[in-house]
PDB file of C-alpha atoms and ligand atoms in Angstrom:
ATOM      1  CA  UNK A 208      13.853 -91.256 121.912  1.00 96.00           C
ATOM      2  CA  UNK A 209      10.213 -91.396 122.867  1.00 98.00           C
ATOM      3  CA  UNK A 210       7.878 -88.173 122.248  1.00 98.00           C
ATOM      4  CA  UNK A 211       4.586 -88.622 123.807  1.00 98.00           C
ATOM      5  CA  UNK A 212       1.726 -86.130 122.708  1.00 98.00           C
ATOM      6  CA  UNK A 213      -0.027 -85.587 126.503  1.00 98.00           C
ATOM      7  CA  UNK A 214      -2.859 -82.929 124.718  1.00 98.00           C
ATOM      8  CA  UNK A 215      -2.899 -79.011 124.125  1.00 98.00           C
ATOM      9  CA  UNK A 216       0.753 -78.101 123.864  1.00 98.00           C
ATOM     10  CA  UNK A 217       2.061 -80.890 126.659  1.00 98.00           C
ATOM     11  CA  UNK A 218       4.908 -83.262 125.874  1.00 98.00           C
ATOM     12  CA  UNK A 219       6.482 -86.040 127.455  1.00 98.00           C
ATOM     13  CA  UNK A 220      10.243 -86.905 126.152  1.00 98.00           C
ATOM     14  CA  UNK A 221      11.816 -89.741 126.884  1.00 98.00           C
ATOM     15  CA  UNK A 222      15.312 -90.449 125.953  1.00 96.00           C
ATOM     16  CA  UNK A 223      18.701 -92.324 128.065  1.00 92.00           C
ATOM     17  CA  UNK A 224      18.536 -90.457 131.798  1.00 91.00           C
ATOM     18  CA  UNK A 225      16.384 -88.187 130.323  1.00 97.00           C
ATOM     19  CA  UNK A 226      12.349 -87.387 131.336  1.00 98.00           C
ATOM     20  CA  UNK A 227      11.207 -83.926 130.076  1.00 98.00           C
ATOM     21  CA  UNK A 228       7.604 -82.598 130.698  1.00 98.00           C
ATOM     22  CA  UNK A 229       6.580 -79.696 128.033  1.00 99.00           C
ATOM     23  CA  UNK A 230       4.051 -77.332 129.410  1.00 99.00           C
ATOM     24  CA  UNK A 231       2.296 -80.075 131.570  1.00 98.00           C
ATOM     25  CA  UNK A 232      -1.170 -78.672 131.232  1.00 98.00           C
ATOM     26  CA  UNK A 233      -3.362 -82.170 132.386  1.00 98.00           C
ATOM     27  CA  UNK A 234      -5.441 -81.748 135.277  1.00 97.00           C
ATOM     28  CA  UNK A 235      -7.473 -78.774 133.868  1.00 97.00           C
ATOM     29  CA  UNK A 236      -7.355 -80.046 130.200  1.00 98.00           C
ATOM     30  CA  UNK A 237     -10.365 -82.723 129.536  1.00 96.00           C
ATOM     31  CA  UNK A 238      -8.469 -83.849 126.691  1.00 96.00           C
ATOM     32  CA  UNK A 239      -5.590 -85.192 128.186  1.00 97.00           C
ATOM     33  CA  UNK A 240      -5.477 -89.070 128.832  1.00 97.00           C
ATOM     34  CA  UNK A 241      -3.183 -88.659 131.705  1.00 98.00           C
ATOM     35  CA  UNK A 242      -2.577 -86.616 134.985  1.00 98.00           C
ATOM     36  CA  UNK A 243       0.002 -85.757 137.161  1.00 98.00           C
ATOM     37  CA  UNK A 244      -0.160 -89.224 138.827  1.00 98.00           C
ATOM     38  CA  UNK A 245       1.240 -91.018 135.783  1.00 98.00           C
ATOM     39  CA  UNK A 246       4.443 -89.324 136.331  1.00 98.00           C
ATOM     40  CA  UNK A 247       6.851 -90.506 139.241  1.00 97.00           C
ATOM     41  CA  UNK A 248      10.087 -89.201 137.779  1.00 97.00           C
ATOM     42  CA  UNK A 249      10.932 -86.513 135.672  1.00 98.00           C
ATOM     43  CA  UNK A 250      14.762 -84.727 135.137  1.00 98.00           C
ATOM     44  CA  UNK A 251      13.137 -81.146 133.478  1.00 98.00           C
ATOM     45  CA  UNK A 252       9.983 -79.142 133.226  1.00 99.00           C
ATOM     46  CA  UNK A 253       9.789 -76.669 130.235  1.00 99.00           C
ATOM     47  CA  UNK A 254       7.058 -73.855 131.066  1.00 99.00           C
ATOM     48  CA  UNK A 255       7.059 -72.124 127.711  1.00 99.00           C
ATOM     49  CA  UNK A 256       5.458 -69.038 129.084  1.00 98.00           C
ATOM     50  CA  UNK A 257       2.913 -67.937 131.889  1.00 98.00           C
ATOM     51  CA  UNK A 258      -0.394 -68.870 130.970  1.00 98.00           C
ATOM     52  CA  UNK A 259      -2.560 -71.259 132.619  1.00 98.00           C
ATOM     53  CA  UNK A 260      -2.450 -73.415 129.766  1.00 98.00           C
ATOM     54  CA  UNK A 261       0.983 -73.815 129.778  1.00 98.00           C
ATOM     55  CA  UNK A 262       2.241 -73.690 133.467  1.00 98.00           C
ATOM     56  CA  UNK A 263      -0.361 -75.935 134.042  1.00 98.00           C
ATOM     57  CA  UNK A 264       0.310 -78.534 136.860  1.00 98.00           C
ATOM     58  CA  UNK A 265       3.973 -77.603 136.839  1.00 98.00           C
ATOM     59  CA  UNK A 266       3.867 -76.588 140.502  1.00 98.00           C
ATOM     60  CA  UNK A 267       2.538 -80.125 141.895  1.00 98.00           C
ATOM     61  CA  UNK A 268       4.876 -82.055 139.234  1.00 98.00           C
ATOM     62  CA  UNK A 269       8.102 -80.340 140.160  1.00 98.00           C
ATOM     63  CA  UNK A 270       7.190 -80.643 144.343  1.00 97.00           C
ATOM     64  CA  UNK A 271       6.794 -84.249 143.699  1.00 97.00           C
ATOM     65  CA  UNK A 272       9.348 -85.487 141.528  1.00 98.00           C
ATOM     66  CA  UNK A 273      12.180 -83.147 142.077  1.00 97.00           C
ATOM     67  CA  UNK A 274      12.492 -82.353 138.821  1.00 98.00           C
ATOM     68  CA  UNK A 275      14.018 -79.056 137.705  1.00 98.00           C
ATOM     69  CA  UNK A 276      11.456 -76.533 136.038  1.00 98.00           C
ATOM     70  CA  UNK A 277      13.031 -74.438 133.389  1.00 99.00           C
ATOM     71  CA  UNK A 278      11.902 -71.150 132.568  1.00 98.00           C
ATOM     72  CA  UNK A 279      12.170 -67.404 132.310  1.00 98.00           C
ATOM     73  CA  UNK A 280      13.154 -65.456 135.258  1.00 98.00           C
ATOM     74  CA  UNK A 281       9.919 -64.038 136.068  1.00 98.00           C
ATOM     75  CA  UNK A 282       8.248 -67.029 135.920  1.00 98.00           C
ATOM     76  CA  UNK A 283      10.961 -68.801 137.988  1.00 98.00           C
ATOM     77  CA  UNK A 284      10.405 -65.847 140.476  1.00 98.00           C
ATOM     78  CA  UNK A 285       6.550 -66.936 140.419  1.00 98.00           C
ATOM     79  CA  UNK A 286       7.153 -70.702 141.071  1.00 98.00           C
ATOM     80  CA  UNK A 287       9.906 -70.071 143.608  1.00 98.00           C
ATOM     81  CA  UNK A 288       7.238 -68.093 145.503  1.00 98.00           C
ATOM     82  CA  UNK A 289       5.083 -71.164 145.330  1.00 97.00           C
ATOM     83  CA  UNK A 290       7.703 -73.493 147.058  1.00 97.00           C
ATOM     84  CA  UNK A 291       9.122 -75.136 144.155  1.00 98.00           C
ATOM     85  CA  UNK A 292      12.761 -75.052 144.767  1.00 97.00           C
ATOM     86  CA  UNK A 293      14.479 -76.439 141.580  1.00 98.00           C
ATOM     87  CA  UNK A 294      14.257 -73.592 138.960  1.00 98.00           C
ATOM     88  CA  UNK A 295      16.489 -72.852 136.230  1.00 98.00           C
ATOM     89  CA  UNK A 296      15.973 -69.031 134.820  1.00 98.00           C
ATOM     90  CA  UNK A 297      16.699 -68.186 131.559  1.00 98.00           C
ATOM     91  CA  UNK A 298      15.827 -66.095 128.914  1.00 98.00           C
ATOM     92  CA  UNK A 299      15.326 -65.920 124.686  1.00 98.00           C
ATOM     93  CA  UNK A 300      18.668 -66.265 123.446  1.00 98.00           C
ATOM     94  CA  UNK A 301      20.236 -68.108 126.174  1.00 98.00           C
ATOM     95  CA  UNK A 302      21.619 -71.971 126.461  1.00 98.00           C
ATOM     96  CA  UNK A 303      21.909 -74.037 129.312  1.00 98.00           C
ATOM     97  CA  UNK A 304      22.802 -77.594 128.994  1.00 97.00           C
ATOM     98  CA  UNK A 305      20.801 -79.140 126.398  1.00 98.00           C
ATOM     99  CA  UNK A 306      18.123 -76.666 126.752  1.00 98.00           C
ATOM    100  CA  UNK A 307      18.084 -73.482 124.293  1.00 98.00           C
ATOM    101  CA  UNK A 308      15.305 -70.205 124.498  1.00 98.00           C
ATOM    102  CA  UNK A 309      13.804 -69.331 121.361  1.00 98.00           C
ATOM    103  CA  UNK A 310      11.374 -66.119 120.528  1.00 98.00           C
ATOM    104  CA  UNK A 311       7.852 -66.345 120.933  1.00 98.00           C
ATOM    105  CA  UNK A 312       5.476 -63.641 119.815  1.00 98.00           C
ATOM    106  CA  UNK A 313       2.571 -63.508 122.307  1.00 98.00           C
ATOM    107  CA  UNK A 314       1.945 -63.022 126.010  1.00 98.00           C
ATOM    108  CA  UNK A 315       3.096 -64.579 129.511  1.00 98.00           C
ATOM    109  CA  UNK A 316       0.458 -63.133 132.386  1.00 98.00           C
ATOM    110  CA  UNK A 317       0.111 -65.302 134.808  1.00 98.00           C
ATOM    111  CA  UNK A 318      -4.070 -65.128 136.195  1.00 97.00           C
ATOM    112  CA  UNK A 319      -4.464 -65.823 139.794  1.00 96.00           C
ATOM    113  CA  UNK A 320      -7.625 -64.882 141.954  1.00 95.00           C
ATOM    114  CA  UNK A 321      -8.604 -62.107 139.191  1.00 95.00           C
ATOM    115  CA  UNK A 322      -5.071 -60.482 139.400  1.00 97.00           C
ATOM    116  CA  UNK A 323      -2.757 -60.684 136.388  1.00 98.00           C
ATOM    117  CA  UNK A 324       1.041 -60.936 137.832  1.00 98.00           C
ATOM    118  CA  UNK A 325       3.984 -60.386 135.261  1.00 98.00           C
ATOM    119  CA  UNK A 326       5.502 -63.298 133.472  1.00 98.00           C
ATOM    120  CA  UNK A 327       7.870 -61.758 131.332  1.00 98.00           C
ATOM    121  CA  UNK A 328       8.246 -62.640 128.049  1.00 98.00           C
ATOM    122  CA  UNK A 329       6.811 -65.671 126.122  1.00 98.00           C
ATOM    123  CA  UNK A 330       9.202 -67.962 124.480  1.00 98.00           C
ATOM    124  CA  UNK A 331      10.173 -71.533 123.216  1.00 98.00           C
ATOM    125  CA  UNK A 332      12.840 -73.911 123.779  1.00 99.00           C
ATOM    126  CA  UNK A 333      15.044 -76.043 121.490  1.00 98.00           C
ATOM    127  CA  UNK A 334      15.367 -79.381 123.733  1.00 98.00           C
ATOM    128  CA  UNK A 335      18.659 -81.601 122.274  1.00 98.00           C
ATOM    129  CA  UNK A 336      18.051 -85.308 123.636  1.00 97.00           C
ATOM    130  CA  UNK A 337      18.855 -88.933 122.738  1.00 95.00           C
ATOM    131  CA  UNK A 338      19.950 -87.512 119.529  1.00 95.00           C
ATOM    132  CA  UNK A 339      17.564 -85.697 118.536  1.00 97.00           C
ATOM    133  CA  UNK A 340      16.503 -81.735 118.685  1.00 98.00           C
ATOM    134  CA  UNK A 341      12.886 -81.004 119.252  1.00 98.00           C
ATOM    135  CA  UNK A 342      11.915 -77.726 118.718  1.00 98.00           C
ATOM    136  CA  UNK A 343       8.542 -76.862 121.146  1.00 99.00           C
ATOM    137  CA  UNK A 344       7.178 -73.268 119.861  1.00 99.00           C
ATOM    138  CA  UNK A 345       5.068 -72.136 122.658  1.00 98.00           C
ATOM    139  CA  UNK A 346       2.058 -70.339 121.933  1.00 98.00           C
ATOM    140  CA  UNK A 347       3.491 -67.871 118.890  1.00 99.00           C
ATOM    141  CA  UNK A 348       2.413 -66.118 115.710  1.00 98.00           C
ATOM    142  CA  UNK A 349       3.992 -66.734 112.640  1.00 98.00           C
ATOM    143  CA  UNK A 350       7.723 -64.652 113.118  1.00 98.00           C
ATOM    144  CA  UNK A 351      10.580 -64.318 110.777  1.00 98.00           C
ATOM    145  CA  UNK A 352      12.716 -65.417 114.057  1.00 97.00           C
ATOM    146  CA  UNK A 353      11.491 -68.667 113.049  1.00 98.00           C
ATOM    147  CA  UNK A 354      13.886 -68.570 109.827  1.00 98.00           C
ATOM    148  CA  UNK A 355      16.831 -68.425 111.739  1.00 97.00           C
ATOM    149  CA  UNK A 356      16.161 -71.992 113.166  1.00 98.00           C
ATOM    150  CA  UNK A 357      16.555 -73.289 109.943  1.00 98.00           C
ATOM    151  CA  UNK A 358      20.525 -73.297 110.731  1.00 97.00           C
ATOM    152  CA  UNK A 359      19.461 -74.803 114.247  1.00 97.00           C
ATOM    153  CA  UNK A 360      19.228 -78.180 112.409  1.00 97.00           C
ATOM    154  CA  UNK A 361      15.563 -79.101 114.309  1.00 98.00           C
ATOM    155  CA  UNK A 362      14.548 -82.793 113.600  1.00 98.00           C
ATOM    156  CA  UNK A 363      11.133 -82.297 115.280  1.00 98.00           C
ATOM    157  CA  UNK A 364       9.070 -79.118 115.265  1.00 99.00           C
ATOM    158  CA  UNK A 365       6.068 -78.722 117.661  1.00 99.00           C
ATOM    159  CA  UNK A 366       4.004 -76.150 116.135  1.00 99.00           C
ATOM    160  CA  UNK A 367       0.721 -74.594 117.403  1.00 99.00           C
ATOM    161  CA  UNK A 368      -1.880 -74.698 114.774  1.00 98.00           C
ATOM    162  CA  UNK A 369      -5.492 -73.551 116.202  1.00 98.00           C
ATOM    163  CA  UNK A 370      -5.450 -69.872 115.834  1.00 98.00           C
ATOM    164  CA  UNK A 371      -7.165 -67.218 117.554  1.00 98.00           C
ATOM    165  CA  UNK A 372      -4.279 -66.958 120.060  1.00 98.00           C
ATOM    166  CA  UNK A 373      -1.665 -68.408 118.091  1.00 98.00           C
ATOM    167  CA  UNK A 374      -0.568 -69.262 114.098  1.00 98.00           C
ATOM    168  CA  UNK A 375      -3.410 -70.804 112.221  1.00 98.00           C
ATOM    169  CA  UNK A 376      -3.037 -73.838 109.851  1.00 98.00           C
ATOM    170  CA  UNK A 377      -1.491 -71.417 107.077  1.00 98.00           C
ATOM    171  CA  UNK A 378       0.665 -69.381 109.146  1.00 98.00           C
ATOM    172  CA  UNK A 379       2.212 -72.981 110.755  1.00 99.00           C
ATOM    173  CA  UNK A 380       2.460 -73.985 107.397  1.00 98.00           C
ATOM    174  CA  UNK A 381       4.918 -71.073 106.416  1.00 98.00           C
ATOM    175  CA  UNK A 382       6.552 -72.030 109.939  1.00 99.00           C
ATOM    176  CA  UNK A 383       7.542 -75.527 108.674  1.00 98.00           C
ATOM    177  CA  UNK A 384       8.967 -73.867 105.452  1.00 98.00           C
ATOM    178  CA  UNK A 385      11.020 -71.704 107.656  1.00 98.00           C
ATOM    179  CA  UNK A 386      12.116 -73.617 109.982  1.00 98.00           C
ATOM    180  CA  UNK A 387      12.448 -76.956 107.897  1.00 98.00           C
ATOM    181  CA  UNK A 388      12.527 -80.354 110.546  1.00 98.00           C
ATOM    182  CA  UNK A 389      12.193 -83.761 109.166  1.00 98.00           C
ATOM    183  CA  UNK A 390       9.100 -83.911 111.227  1.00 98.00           C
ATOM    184  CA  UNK A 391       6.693 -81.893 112.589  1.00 98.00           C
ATOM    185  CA  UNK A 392       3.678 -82.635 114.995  1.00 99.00           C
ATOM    186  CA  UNK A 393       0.698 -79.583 114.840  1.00 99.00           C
ATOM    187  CA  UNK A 394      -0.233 -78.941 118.673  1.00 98.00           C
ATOM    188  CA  UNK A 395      -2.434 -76.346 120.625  1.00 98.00           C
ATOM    189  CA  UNK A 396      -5.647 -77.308 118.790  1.00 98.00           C
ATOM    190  CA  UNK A 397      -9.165 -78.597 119.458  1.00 98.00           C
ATOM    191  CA  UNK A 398      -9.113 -78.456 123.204  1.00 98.00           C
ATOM    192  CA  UNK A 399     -11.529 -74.714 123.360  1.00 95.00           C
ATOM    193  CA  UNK A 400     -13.959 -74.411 120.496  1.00 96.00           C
ATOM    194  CA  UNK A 401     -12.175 -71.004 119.797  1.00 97.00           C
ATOM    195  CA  UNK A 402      -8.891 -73.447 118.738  1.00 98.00           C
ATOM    196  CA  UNK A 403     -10.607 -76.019 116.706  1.00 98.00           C
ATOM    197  CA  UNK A 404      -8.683 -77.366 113.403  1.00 98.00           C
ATOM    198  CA  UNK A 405      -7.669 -80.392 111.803  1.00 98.00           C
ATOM    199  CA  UNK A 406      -4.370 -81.161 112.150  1.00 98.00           C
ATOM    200  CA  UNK A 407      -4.157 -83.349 108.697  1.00 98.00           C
ATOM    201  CA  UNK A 408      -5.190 -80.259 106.718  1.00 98.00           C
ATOM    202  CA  UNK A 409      -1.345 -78.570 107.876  1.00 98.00           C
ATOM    203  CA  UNK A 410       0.702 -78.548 104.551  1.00 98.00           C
ATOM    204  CA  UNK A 411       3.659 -79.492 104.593  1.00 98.00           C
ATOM    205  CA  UNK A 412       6.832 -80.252 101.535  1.00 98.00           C
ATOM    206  CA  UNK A 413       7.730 -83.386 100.442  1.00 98.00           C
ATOM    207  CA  UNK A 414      10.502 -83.661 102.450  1.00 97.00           C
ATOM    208  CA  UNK A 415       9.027 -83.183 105.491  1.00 98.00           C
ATOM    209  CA  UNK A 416       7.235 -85.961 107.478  1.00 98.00           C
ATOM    210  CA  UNK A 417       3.721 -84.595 108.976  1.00 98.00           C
ATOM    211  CA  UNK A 418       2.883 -86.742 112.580  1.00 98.00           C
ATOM    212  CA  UNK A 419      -0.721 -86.616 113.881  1.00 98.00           C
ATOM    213  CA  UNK A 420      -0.735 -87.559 117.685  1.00 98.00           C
ATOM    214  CA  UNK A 421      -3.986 -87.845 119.513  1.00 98.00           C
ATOM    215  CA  UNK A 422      -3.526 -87.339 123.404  1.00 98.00           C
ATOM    216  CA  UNK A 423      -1.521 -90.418 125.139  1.00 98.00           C
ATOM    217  CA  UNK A 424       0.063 -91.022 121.187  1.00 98.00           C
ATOM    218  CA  UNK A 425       4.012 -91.855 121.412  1.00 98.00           C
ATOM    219  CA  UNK A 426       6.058 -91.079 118.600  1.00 98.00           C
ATOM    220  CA  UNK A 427       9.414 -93.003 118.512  1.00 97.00           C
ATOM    221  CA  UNK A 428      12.724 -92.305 117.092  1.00 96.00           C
ATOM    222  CA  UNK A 429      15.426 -94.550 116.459  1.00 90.00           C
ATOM    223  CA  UNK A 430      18.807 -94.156 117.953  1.00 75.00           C
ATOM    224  CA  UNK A 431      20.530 -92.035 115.309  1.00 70.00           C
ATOM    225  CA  UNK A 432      23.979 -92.923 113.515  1.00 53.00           C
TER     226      UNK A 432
HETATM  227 NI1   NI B 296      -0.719 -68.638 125.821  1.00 89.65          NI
HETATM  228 MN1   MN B 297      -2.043 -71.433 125.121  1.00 89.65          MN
END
């Protein structure tokens, strides 16, 4: 299994019949060391929540590669109205396949020409593939929902770490105590000035494995067992 850092809070994963894009923001991200045009095949897009951060280039992606976008039902009610025509709705809570909804505390408006249109709730999704279960937090505050996913049994946690709109480097800190993965890679960081931290200075326990990705960084797991 293959996790690919692709900048902000976008992920590639890579496992056997499996290509997942996390929150694809590339196009509009001057960070990011790739664009939509480096991906020719994908099985899932995860939009986490609304924002244009987050949904990103997920409308182009999904018309050209087919792939199914997962996300909640407003949103799906969004894209749908944009032509994409693979959506799976869900909501916090619910499990589909090998995708699962977690809680996200912050917002999901969705900006277009000056208008805010509703985009339900913000969330997160547990993703189980090639062995593995990657939890991707969204944008989120520190929230004691994040406890329960210690019983989840999450080998990789994704955790936003630049503040302002989201958990800080302390709050992601208590996060990773919570939520206790063997590793955990700090995103949504450094690409606004109002975001800028340094994702070595998140503290983690012993027993949990800190991994720094710059943008167009792979991270890769061995076949488990
Ligand atoms: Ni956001
Ligand atoms: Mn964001």
């Amino acid at each position: 299994m293959r996790i690919t850092y692709l900048g902000h809070s976008a992920f590639y994963l890579e496992s056997e019949g499996e290509k997942i894009l996390i929150d694809p923001f590339l196009r509009g991200n001057e960070m990011a060391t790739k664009t939509p045009d480096d991906f020719e095949e994908l099985t899932k897009i995860l939009v986490t929540h609304g924002h244009g951060d987050h949904i990103g280039d997920t409308v182009e992606l999904a018309e050209k590669t087919g792939a199914t976008v997962f996300c909640n039902h407003e949103i799906a009610h969004y894209l749908a109205a944009k032509g994409v025509e693979a959506i799976h709705a869900m909501h916090i809570g619910g499990r589909y396949d090998n995708i699962k909804m977690t809680v996200a505390v912050h917002g999901s408006g969705i900006e277009e020409d000056g208008k805010m249109i509703c985009g339900g709730n913000p969330g997160g999704f547990i993703v189980e593939t090639g062995g593995y279960r990657v939890y991707h937090a969204g944008d989120t505050g520190l929230t004691m929902d994040m406890k329960l996913l210690e019983e989840e049994g999450i080998d990789v946690a994704l955790l936003p770490i630049g503040g302002n709109f989201t958990m800080d480097l302390r709050d992601a800190a208590r996060a990773v105590r919570f939520i206790r993965p063997r590793y955990v890679i700090p995103m949504h960081y450094d690409t606004f000035d109002l975001i800028k931290a340094d994702p070595h200075q998140l503290d983690v326990p012993a027993d949990v494995v800190r991994v720094v990705l710059k943008p167009g960084e792979t991270m890769q797991l061995n076949k488990k067992g």
